[in-house]
Coordinates of N, CA and C in Angstrom, one line a residue:
X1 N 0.8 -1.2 0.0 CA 0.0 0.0 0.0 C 0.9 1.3 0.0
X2 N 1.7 1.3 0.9 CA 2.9 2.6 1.1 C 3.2 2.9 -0.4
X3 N 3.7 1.9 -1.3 CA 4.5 2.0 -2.6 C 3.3 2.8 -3.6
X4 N 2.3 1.9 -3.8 CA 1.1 2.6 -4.5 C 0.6 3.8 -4.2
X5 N 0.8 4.1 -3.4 CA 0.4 5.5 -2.5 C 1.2 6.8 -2.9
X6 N 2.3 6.1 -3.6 CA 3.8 7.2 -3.3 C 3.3 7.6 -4.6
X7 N 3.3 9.3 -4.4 CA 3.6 10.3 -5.8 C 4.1 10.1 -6.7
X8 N 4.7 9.8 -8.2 CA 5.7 10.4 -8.7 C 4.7 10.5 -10.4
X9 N 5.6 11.6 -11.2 CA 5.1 12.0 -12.5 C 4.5 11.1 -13.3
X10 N 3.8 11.4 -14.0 CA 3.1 10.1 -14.9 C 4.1 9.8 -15.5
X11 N 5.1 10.3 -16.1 CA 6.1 9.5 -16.7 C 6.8 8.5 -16.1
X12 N 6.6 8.3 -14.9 CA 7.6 7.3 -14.0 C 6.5 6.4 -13.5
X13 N 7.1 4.9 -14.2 CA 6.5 4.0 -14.0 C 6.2 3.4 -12.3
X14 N 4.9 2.9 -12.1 CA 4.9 2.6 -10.7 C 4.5 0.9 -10.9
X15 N 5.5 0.3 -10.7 CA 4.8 -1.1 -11.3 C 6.5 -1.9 -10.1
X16 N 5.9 -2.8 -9.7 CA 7.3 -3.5 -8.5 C 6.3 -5.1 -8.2
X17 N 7.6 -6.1 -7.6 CA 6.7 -7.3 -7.4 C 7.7 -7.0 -5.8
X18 N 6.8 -7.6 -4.8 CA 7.5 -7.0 -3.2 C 7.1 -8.6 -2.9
X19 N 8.4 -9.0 -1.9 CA 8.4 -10.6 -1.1 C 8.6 -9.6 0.2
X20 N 7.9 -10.5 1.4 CA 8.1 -10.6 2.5 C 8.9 -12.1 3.2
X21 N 9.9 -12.2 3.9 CA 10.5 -13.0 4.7 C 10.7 -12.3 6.2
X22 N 9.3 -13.2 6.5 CA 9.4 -12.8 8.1 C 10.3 -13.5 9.2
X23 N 10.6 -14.7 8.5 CA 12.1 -15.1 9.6 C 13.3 -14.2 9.9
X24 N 13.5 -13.5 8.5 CA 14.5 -12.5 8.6 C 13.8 -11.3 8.4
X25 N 12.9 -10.9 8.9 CA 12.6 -9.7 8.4 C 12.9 -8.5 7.3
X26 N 12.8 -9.8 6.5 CA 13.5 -8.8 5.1 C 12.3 -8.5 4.4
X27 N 12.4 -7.6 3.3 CA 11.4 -7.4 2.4 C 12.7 -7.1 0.8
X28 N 12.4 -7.6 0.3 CA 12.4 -7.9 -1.2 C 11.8 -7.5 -2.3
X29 N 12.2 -6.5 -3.2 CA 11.5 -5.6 -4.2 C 12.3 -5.9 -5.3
X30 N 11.5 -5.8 -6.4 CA 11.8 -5.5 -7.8 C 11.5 -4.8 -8.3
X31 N 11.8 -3.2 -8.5 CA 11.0 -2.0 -8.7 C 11.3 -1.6 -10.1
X32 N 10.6 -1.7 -10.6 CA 10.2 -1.3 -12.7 C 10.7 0.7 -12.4
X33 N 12.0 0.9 -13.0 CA 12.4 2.0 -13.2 C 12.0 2.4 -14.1
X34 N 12.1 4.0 -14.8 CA 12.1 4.6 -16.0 C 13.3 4.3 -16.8
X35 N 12.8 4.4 -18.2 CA 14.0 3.6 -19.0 C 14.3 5.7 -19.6
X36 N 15.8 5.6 -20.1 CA 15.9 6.9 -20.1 C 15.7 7.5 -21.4
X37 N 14.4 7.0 -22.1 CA 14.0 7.8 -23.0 C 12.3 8.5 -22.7
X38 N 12.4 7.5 -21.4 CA 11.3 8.6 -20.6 C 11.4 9.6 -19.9
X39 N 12.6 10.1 -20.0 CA 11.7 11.2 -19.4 C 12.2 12.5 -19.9
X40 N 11.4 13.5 -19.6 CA 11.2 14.5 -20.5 C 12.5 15.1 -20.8
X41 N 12.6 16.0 -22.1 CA 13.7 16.5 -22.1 C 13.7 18.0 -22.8
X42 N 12.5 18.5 -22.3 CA 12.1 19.8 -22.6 C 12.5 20.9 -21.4
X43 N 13.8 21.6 -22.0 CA 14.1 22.6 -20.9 C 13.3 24.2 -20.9
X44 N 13.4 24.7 -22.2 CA 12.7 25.8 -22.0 C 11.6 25.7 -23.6
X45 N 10.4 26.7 -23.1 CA 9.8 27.4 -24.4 C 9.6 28.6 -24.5
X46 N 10.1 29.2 -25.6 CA 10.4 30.9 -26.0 C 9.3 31.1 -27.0
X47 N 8.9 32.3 -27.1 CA 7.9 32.8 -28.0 C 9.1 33.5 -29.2
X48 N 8.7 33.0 -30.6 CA 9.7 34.3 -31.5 C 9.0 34.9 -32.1
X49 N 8.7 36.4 -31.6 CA 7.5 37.1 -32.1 C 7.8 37.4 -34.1
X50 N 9.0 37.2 -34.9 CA 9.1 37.5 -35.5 C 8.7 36.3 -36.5
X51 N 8.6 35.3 -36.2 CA 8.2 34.0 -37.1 C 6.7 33.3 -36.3
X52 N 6.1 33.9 -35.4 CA 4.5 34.0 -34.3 C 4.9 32.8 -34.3
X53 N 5.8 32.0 -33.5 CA 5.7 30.5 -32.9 C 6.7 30.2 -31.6
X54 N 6.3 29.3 -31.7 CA 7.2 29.0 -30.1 C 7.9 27.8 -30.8
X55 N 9.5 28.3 -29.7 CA 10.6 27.7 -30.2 C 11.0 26.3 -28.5
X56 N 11.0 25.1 -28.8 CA 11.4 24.3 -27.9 C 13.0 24.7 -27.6
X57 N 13.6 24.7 -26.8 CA 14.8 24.0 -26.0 C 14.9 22.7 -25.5
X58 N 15.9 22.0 -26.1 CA 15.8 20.5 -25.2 C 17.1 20.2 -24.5
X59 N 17.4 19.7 -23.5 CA 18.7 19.6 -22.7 C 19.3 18.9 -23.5
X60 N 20.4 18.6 -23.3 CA 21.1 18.1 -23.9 C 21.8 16.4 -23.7
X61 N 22.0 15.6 -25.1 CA 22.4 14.2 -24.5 C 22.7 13.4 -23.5
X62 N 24.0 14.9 -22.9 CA 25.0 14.4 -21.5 C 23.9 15.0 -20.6
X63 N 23.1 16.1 -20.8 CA 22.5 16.4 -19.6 C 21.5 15.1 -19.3
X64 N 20.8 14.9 -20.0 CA 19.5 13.5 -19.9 C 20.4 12.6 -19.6
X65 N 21.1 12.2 -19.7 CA 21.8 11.0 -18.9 C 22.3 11.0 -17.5
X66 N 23.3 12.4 -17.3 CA 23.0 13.1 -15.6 C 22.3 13.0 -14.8
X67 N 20.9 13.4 -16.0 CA 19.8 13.5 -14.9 C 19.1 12.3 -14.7
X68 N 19.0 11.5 -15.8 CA 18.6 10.1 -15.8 C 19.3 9.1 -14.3
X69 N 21.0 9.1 -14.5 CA 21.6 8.8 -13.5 C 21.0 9.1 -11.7
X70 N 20.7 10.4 -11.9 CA 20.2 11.1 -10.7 C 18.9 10.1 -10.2
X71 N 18.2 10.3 -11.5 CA 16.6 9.9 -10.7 C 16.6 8.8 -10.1
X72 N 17.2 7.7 -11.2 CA 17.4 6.5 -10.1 C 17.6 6.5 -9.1
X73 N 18.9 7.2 -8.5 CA 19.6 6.9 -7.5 C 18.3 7.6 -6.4
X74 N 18.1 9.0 -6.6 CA 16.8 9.3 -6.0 C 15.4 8.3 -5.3
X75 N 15.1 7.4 -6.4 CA 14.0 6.4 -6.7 C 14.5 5.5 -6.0
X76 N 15.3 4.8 -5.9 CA 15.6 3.9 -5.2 C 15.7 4.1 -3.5
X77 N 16.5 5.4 -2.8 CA 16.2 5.9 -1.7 C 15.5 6.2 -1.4
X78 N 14.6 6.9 -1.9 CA 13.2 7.3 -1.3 C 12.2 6.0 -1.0
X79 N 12.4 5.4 -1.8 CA 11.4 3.8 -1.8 C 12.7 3.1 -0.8
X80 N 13.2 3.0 0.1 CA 14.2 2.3 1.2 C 13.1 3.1 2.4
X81 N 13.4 4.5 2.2 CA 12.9 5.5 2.9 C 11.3 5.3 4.0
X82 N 10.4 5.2 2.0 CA 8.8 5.0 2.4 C 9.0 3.6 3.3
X83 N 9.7 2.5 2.5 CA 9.4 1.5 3.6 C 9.6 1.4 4.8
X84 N 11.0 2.1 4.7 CA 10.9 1.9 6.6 C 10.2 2.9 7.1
X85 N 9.7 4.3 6.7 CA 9.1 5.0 8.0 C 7.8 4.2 8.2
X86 N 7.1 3.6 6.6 CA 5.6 3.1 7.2 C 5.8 2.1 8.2
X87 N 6.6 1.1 8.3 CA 7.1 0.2 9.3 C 6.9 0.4 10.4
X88 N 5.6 0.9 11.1 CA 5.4 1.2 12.2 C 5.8 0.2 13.2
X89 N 5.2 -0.9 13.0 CA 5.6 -1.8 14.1 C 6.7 -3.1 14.3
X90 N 7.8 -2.5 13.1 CA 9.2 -2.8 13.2 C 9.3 -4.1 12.5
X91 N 8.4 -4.4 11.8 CA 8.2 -5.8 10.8 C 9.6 -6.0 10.2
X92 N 10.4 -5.2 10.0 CA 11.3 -4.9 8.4 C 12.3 -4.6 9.1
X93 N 13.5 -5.4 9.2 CA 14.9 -5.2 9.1 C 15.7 -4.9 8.1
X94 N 15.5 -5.4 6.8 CA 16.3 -5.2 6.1 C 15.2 -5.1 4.6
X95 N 16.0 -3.9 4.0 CA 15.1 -4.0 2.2 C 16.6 -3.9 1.7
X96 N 16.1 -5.1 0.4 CA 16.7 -5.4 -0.6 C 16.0 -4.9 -1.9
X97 N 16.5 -3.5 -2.8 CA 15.6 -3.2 -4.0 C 16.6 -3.4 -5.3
X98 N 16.0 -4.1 -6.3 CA 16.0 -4.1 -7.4 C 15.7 -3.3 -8.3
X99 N 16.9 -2.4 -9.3 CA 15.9 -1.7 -10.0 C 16.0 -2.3 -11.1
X100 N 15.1 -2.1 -11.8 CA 14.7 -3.1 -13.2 C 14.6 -2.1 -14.0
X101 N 15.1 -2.4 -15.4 CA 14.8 -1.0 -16.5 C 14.7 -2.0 -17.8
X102 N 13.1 -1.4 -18.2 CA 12.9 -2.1 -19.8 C 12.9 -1.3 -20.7
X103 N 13.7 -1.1 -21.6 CA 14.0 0.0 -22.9 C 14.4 -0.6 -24.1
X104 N 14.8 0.1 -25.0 CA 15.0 -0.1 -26.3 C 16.6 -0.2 -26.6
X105 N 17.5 -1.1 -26.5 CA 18.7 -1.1 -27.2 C 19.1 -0.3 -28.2
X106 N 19.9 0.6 -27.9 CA 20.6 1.4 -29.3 C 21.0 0.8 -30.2
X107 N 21.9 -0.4 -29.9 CA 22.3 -1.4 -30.8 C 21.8 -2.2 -31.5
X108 N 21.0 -2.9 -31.4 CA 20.0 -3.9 -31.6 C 18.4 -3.3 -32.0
X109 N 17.9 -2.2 -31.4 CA 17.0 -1.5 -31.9 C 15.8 -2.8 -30.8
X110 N 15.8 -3.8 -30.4 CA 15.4 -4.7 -29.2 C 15.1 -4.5 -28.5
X111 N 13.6 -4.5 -27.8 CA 13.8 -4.2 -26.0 C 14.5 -5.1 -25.2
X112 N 15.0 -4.7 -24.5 CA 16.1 -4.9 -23.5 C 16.0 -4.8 -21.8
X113 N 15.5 -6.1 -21.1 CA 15.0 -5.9 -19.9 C 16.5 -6.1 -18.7
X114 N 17.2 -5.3 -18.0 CA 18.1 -5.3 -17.2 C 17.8 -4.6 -16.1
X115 N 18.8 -5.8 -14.7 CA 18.3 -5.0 -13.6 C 19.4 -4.0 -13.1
X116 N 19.6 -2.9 -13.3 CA 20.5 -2.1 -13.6 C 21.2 -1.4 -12.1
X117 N 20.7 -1.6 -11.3 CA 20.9 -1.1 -9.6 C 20.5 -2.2 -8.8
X118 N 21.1 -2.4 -7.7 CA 20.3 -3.2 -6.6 C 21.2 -2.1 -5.1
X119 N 20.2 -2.7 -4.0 CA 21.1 -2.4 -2.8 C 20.4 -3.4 -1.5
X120 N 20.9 -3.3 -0.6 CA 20.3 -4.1 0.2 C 21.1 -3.4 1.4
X121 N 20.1 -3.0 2.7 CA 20.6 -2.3 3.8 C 19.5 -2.4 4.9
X122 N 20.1 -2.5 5.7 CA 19.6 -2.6 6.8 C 18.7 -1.7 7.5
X123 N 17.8 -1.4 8.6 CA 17.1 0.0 9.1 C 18.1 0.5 9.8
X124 N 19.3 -0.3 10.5 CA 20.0 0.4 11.4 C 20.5 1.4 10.7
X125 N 21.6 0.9 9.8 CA 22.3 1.4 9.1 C 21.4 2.2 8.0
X126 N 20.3 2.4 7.4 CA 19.4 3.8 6.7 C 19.2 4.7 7.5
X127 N 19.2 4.2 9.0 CA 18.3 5.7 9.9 C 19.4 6.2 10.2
X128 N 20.9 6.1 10.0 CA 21.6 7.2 10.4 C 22.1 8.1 9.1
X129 N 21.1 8.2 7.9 CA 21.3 9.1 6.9 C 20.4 10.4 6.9
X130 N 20.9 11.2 6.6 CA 20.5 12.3 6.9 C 19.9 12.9 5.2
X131 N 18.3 12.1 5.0 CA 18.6 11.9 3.1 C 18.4 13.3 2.8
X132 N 17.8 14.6 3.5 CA 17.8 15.9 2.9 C 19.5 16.4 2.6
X133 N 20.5 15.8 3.4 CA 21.5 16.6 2.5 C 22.6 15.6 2.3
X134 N 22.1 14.9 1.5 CA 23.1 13.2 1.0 C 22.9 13.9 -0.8
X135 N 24.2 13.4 -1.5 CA 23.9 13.1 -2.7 C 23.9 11.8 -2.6
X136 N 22.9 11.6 -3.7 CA 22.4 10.6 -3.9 C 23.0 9.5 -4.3
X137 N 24.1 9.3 -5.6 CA 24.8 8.2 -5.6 C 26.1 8.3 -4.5
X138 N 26.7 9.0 -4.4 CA 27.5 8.8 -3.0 C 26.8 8.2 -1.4
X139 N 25.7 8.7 -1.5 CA 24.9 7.6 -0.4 C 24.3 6.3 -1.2
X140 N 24.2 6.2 -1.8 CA 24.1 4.3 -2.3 C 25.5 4.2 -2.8
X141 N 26.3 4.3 -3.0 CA 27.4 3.7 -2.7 C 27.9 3.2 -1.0
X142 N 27.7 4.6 -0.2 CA 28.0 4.3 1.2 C 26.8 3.2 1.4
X143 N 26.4 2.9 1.2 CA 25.4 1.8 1.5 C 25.6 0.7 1.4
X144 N 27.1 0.3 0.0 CA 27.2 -0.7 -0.9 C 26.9 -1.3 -1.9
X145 N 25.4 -0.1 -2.6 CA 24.6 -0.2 -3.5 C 25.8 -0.6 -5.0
X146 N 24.6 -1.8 -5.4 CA 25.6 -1.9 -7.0 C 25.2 -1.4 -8.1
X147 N 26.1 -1.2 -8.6 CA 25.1 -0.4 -10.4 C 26.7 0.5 -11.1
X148 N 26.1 -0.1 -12.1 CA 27.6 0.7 -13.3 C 27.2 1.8 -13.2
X149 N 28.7 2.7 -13.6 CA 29.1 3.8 -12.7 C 27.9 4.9 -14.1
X150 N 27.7 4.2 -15.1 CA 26.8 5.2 -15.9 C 25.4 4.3 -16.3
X151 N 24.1 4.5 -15.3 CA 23.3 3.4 -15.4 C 22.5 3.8 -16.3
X152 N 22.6 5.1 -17.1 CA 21.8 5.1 -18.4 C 22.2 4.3 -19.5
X153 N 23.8 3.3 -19.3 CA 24.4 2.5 -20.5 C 23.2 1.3 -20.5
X154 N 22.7 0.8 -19.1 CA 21.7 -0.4 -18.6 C 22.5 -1.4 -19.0
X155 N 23.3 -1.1 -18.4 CA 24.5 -2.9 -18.2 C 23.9 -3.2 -16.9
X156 N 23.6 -4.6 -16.9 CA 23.2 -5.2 -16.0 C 24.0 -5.8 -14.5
X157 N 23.5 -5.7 -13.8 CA 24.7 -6.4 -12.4 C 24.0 -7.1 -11.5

């Protein structure tokens, strides 16, 4: 319920298969990422009064991949996050999330299903992060989070 609950843009897929193991109090996710031709790449719109139309800006290659990079790493903490605060009554020691990304291969022209991040951490060790002023892939790395160092390539790990 917490997961389906959670906000994010219509462009960002909300779709995950979630295990519970209550011997070890784990919880186990496979969370369906955006692939990085979702998402938008409209920076600005200008009016040019001299030709009466509106002219797009769109960021640029290296920037969509930056920022692609970012969201993940964003997506994936915040969903550590939701689960443990809803955790009211301490069910959950440890989440293990998978991010999964299905896109289109450059190469091959193919969709291409790869799980492109994972992390797995404990509550002890989440609650002493301070996520308003963490960057985001340097905190899933301190975490031991895996994923190639450019996850918009979607090499798998």
């Amino acid at each position: 319920m917490v997961l389906s609950a959670s906000r994010y843009p219509d462009f960002l897929p909300q779709e995950f298969d979630i295990e519970y193991d209550p011997a070890s109090k784990t919880v186990v996710l496979d969370y369906q990422l955006p692939a990085p031709e979702d998402l938008p790449r409209l920076k600005a719109v200008k009016y040019v009064p001299a030709r009466r139309e509106f002219e797009e800006q769109l960021i640029s290659e290296s920037q969509l991949m930056k920022l692609y990079d970012e969201v993940l790493y964003q997506i994936v903490l915040r969903t550590v996050h939701e689960l443990f605060e809803a955790d009211m009554i301490l069910a959950v020691d440890v989440v293990a999330i998978n991010g999964i990304v299905t896109a289109i291969n450059k190469k091959t022209g193919r969709p291409v299903t790869a799980c492109v991040l994972s992390l797995r951490t404990s509550r002890a060790e989440f609650d002493e992060l301070n996520l308003s002023a963490v960057e985001p892939k340097d905190c899933f790395k301190l975490l031991k989070g895996v994923g190639s160092s450019k996850l918009h390539g979607l090499s798998a790990v």
